[in-house]
PDB file of N, CA, C and O in Angstrom:
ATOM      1  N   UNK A   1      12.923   0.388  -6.350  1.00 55.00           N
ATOM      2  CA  UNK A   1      12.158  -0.259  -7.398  1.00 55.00           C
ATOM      3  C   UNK A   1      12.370   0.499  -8.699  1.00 55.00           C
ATOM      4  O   UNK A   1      12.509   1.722  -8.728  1.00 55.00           O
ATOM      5  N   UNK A   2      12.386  -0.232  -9.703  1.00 67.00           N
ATOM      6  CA  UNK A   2      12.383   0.629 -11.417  1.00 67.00           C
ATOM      7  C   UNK A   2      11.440   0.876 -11.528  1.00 67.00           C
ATOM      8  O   UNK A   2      10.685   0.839 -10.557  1.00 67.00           O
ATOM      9  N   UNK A   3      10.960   1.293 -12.896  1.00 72.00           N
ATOM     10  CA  UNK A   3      10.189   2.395 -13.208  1.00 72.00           C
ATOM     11  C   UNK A   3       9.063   1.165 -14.383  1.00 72.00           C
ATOM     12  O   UNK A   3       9.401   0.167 -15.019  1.00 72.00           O
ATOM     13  N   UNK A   4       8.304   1.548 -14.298  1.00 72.00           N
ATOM     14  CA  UNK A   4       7.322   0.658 -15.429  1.00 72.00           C
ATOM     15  C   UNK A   4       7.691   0.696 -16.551  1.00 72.00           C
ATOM     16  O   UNK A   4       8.337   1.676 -16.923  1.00 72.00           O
ATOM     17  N   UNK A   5       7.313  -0.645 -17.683  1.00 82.00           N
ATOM     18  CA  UNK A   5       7.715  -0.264 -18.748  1.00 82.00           C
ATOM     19  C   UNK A   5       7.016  -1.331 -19.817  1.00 82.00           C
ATOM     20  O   UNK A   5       6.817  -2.498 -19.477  1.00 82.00           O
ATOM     21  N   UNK A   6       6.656  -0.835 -21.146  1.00 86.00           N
ATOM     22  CA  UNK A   6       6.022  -1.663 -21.585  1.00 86.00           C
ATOM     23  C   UNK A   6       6.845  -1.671 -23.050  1.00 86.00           C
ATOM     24  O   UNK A   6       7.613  -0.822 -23.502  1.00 86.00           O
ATOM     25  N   UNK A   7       6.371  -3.024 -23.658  1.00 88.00           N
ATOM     26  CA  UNK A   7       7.048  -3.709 -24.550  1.00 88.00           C
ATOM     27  C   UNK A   7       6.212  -3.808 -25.781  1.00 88.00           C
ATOM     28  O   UNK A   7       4.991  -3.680 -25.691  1.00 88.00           O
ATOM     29  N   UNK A   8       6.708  -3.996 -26.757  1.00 91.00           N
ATOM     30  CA  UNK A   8       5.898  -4.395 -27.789  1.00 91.00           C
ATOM     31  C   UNK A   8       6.777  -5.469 -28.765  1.00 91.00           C
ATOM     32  O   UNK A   8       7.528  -5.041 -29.642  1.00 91.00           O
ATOM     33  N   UNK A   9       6.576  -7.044 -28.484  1.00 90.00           N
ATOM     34  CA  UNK A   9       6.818  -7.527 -30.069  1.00 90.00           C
ATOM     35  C   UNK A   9       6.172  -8.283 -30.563  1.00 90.00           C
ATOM     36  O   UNK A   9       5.512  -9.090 -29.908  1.00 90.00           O
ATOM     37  N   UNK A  10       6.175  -8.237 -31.993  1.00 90.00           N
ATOM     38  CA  UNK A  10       5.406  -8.902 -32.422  1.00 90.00           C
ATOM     39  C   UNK A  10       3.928  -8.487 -32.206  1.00 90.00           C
ATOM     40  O   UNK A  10       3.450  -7.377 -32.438  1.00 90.00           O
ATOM     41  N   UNK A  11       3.462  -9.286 -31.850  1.00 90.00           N
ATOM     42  CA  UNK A  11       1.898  -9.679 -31.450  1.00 90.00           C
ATOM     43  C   UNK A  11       2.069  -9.362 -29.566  1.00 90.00           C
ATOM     44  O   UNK A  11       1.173  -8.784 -28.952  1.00 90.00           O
ATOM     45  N   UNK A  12       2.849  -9.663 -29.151  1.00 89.00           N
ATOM     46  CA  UNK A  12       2.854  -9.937 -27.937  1.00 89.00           C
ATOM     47  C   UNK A  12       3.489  -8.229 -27.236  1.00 89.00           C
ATOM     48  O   UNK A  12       4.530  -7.611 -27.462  1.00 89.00           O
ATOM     49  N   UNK A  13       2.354  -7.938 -26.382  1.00 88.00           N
ATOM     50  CA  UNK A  13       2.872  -6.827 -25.041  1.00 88.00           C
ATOM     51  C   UNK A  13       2.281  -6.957 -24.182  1.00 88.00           C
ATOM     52  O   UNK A  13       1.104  -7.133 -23.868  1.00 88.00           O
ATOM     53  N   UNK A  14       3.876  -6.789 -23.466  1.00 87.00           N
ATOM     54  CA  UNK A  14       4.250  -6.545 -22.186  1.00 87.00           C
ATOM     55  C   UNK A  14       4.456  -5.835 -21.435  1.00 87.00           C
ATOM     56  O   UNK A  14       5.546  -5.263 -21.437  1.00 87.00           O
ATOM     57  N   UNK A  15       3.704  -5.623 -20.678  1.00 82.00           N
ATOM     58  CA  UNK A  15       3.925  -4.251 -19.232  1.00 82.00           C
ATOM     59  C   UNK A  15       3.939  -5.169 -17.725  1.00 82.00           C
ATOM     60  O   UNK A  15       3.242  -5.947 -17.073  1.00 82.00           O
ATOM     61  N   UNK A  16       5.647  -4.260 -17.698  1.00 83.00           N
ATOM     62  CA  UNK A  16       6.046  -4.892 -16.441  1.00 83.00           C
ATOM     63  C   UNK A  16       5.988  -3.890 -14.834  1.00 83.00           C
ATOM     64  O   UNK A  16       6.586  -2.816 -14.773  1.00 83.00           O
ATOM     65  N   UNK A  17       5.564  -4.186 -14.196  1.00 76.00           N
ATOM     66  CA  UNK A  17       4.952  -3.008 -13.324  1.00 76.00           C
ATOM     67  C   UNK A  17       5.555  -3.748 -11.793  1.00 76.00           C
ATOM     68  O   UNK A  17       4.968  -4.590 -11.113  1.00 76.00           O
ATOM     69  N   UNK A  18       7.017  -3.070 -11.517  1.00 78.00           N
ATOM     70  CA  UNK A  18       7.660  -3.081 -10.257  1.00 78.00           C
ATOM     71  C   UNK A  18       6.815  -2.737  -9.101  1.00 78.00           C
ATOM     72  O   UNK A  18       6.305  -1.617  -9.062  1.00 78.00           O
ATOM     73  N   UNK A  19       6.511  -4.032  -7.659  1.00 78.00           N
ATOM     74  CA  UNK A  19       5.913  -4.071  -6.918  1.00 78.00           C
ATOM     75  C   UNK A  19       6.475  -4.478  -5.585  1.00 78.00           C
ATOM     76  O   UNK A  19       7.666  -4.789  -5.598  1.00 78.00           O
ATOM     77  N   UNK A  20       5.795  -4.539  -4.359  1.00 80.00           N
ATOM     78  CA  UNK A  20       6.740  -5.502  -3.510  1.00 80.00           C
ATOM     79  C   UNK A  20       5.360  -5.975  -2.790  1.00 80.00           C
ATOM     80  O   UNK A  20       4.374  -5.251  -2.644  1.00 80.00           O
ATOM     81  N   UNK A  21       5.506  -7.653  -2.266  1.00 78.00           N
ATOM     82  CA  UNK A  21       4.334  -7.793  -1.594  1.00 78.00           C
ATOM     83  C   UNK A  21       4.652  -8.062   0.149  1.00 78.00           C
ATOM     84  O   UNK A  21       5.508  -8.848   0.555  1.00 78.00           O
ATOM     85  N   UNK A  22       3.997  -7.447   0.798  1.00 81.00           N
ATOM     86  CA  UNK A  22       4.282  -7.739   2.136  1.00 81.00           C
ATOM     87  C   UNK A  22       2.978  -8.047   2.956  1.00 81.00           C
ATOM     88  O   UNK A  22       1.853  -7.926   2.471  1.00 81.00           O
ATOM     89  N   UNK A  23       3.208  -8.422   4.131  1.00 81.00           N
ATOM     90  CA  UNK A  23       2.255  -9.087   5.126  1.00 81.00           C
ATOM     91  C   UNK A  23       2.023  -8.156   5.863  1.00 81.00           C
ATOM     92  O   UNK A  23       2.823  -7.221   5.816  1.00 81.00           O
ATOM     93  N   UNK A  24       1.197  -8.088   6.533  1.00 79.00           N
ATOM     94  CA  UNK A  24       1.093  -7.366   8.040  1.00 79.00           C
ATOM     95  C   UNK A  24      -0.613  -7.529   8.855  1.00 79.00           C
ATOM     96  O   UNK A  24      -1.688  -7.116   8.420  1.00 79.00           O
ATOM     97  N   UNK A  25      -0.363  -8.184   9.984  1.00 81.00           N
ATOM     98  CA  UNK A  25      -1.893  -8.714  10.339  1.00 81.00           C
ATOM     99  C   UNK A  25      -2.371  -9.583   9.470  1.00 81.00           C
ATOM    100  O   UNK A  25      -3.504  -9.452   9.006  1.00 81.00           O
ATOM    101  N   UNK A  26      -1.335 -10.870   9.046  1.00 79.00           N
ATOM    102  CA  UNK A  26      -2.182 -11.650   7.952  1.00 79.00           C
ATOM    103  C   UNK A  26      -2.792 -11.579   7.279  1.00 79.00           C
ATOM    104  O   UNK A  26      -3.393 -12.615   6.994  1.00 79.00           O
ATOM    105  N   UNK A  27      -3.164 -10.148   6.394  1.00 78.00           N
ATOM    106  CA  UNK A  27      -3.518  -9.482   5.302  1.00 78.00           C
ATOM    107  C   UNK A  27      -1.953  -9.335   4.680  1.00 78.00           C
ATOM    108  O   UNK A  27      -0.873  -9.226   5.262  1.00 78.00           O
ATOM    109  N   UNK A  28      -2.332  -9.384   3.111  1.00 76.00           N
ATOM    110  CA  UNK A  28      -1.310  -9.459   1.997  1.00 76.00           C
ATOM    111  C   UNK A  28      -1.511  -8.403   1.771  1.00 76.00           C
ATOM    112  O   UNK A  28      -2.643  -7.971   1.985  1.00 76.00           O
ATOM    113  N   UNK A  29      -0.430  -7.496   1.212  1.00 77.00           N
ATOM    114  CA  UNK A  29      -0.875  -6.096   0.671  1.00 77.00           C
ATOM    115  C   UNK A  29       0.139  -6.109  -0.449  1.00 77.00           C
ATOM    116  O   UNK A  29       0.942  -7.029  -0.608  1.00 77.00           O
ATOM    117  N   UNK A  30       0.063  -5.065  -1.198  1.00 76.00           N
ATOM    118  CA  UNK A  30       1.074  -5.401  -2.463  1.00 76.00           C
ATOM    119  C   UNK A  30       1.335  -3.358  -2.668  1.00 76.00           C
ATOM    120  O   UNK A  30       0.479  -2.537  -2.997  1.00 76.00           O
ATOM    121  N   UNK A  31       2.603  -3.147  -2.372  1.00 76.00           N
ATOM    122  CA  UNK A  31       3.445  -2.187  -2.452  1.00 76.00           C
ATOM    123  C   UNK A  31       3.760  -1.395  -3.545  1.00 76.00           C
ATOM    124  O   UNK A  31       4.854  -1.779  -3.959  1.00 76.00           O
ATOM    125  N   UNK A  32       3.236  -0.252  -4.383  1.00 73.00           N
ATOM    126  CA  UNK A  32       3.632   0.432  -5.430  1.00 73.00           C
ATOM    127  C   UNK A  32       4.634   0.489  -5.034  1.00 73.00           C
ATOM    128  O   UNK A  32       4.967   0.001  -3.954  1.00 73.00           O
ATOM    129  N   UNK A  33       5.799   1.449  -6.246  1.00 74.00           N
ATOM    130  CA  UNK A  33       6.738   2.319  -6.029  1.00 74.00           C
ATOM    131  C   UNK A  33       6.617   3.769  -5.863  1.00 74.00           C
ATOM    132  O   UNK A  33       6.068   4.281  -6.839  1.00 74.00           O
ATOM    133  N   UNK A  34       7.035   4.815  -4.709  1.00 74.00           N
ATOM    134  CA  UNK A  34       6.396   6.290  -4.765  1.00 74.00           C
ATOM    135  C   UNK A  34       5.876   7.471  -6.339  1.00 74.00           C
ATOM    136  O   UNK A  34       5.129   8.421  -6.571  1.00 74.00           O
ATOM    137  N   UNK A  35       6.590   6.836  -6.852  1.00 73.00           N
ATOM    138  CA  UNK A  35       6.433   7.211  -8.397  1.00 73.00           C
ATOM    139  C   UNK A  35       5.093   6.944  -9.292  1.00 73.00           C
ATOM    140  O   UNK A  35       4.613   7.662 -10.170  1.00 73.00           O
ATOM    141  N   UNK A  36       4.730   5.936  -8.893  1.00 70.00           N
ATOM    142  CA  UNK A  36       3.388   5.534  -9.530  1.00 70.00           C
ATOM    143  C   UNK A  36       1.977   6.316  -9.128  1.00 70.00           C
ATOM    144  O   UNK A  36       1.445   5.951  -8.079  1.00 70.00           O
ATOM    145  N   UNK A  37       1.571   6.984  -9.617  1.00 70.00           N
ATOM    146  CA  UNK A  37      -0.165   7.402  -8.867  1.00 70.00           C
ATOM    147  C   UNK A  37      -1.247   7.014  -9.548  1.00 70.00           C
ATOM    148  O   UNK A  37      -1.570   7.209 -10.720  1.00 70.00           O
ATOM    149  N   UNK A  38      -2.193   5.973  -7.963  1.00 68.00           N
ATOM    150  CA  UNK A  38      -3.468   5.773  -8.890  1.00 68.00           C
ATOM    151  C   UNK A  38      -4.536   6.561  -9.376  1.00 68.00           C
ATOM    152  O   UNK A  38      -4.983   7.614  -8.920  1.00 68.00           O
ATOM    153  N   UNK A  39      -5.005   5.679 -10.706  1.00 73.00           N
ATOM    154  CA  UNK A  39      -6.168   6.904 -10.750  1.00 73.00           C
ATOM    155  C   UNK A  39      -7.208   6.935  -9.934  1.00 73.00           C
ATOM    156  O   UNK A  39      -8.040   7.777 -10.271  1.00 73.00           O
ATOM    157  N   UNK A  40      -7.555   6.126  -8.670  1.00 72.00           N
ATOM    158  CA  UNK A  40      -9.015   6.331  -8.192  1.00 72.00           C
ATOM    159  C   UNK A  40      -8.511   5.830  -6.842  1.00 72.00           C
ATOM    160  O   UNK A  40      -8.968   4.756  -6.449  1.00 72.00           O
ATOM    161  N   UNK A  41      -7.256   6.747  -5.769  1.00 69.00           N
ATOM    162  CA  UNK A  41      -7.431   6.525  -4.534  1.00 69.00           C
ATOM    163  C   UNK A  41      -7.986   5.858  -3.624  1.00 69.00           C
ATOM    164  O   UNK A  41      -7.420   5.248  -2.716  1.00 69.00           O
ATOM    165  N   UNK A  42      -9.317   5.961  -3.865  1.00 76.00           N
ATOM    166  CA  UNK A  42     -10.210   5.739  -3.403  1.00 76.00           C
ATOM    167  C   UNK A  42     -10.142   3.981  -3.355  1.00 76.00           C
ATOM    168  O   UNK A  42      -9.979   3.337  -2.319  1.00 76.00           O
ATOM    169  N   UNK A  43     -10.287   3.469  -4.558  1.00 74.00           N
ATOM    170  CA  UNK A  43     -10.467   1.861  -4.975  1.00 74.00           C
ATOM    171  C   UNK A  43     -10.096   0.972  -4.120  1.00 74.00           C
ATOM    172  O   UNK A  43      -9.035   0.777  -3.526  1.00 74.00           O
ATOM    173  N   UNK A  44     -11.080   0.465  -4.130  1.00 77.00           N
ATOM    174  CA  UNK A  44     -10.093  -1.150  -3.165  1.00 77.00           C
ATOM    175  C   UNK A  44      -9.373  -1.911  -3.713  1.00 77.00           C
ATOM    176  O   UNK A  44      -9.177  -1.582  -4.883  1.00 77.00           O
ATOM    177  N   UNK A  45      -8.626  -3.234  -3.260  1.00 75.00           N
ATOM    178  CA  UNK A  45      -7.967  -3.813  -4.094  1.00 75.00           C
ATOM    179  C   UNK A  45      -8.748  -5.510  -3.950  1.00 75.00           C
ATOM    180  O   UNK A  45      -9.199  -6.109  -2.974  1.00 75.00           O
ATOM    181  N   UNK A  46      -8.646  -5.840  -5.260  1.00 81.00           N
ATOM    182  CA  UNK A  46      -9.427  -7.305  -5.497  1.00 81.00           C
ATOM    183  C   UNK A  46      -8.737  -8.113  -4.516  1.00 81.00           C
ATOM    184  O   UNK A  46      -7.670  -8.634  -4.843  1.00 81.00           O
ATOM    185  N   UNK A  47      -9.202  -8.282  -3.374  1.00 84.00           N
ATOM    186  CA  UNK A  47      -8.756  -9.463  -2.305  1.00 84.00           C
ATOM    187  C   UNK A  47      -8.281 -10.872  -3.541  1.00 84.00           C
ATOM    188  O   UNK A  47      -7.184 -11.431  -3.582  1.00 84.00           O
ATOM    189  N   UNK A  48      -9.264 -11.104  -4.271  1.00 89.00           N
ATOM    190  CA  UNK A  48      -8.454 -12.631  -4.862  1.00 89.00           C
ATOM    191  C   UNK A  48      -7.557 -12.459  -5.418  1.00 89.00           C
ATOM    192  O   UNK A  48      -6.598 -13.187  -5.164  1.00 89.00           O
ATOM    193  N   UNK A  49      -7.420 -11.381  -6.480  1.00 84.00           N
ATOM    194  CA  UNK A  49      -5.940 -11.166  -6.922  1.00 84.00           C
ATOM    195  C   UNK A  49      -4.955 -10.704  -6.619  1.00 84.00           C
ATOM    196  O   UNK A  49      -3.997 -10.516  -7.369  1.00 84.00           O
ATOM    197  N   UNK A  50      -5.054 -10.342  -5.023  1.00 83.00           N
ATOM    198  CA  UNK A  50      -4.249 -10.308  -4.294  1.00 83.00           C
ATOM    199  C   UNK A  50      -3.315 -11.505  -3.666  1.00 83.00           C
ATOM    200  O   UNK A  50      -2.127 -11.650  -3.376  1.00 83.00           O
ATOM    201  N   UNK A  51      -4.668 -12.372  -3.613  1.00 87.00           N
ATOM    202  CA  UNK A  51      -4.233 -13.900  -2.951  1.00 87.00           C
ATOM    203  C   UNK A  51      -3.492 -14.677  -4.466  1.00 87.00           C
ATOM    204  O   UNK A  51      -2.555 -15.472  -4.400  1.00 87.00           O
ATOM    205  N   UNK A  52      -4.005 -14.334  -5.477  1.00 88.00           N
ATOM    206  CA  UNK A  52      -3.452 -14.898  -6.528  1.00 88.00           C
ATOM    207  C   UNK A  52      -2.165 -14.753  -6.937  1.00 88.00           C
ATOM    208  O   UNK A  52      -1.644 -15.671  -7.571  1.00 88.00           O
ATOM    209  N   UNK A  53      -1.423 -13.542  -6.632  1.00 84.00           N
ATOM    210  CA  UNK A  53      -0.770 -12.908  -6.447  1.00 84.00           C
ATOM    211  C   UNK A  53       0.826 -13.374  -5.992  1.00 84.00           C
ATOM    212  O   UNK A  53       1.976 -13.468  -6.422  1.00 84.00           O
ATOM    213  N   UNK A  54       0.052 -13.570  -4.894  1.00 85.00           N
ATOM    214  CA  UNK A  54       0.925 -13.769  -3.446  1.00 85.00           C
ATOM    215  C   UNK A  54       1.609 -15.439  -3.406  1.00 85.00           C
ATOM    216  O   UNK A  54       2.659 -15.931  -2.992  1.00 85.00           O
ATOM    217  N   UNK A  55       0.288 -15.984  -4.125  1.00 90.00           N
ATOM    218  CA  UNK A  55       0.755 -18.004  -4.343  1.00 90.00           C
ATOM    219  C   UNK A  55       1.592 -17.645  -5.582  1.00 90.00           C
ATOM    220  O   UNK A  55       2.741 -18.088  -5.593  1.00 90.00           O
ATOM    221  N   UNK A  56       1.209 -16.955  -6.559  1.00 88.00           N
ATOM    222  CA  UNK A  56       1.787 -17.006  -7.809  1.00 88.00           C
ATOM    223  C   UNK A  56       3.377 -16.860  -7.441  1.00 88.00           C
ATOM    224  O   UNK A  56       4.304 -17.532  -7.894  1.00 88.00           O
ATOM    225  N   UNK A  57       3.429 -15.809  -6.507  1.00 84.00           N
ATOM    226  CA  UNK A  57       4.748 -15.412  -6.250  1.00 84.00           C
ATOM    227  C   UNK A  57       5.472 -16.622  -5.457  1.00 84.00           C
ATOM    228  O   UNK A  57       6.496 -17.100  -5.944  1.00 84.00           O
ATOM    229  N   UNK A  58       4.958 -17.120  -4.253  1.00 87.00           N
ATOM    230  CA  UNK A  58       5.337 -18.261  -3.312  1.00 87.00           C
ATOM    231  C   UNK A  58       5.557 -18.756  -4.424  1.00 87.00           C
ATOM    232  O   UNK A  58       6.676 -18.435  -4.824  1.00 87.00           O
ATOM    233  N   UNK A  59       4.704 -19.741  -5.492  1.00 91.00           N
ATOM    234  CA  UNK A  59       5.220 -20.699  -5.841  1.00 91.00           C
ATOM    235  C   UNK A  59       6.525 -20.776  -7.129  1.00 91.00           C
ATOM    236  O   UNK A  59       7.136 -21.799  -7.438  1.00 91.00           O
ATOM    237  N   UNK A  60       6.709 -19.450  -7.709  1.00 88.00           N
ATOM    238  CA  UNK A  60       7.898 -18.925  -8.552  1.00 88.00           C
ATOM    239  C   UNK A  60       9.341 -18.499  -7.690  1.00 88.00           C
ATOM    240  O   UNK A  60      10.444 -18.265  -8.184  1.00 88.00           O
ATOM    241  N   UNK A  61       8.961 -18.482  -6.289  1.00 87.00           N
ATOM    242  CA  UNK A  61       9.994 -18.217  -5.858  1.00 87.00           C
ATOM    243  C   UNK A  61      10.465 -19.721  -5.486  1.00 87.00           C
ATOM    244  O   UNK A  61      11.662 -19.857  -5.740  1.00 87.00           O
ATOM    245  N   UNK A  62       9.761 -21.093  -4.865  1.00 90.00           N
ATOM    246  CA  UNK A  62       9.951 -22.352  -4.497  1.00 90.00           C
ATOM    247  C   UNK A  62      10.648 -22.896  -6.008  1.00 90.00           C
ATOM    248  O   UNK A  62      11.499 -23.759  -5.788  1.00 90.00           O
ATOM    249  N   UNK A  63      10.482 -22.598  -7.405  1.00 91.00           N
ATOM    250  CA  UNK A  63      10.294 -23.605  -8.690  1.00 91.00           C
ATOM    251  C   UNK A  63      11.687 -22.767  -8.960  1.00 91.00           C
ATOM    252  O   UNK A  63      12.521 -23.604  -9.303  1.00 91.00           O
ATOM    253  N   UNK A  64      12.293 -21.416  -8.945  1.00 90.00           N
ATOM    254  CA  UNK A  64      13.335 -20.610  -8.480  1.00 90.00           C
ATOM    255  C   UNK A  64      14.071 -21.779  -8.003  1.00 90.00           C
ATOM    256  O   UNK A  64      14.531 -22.559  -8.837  1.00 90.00           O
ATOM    257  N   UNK A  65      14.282 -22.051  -6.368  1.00 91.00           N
ATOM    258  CA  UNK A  65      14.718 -22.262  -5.892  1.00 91.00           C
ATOM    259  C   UNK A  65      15.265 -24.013  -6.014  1.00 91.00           C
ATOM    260  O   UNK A  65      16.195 -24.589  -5.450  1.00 91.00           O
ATOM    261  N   UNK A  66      14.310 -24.469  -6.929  1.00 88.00           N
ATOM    262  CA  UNK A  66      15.004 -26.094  -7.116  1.00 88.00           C
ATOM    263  C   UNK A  66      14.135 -26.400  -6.145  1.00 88.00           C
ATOM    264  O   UNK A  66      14.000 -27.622  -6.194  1.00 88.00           O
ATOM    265  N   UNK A  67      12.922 -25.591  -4.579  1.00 80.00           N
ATOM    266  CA  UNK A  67      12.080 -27.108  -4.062  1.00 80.00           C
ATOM    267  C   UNK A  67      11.387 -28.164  -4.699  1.00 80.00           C
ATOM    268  O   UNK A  67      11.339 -29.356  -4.395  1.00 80.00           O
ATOM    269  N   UNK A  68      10.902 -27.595  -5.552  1.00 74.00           N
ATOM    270  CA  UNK A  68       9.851 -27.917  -6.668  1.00 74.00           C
ATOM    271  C   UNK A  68      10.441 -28.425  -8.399  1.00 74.00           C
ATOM    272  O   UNK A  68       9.620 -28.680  -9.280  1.00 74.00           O
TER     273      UNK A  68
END
């Protein structure tokens, strides 16, 4: 995975933050890169924007692909 990186133009920034999402036990989980550390270990992660996530991705990878 690359390294984070943020943008500035204009009016408009962008921070792009390399991830990977995987399954396991039908829970979604979403993959830093070893490089990244959070600040609060501890934290959980927002189950919906996880799920938001995960369709967002399904459905960019289908509209990608010409199903859609």
């Amino acid at each position: 995975m690359s390294e984070p990186q943020l943008r500035v133009s204009g009016n408009i920034l962008s921070i792009t933050v390399p991830f990977a999402m995987k399954r396991h036990g039908g829970k979604k989980y979403i993959l830093l890169p070893k490089n990244i550390a959070l600040h609060n270990p501890d934290a959980k992660p927002d189950e919906t924007m996880v799920k938001a996530l995960a369709r967002a991705w399904m459905w960019q990878k289908a509209l990608d692909s010409g199903k859609y």
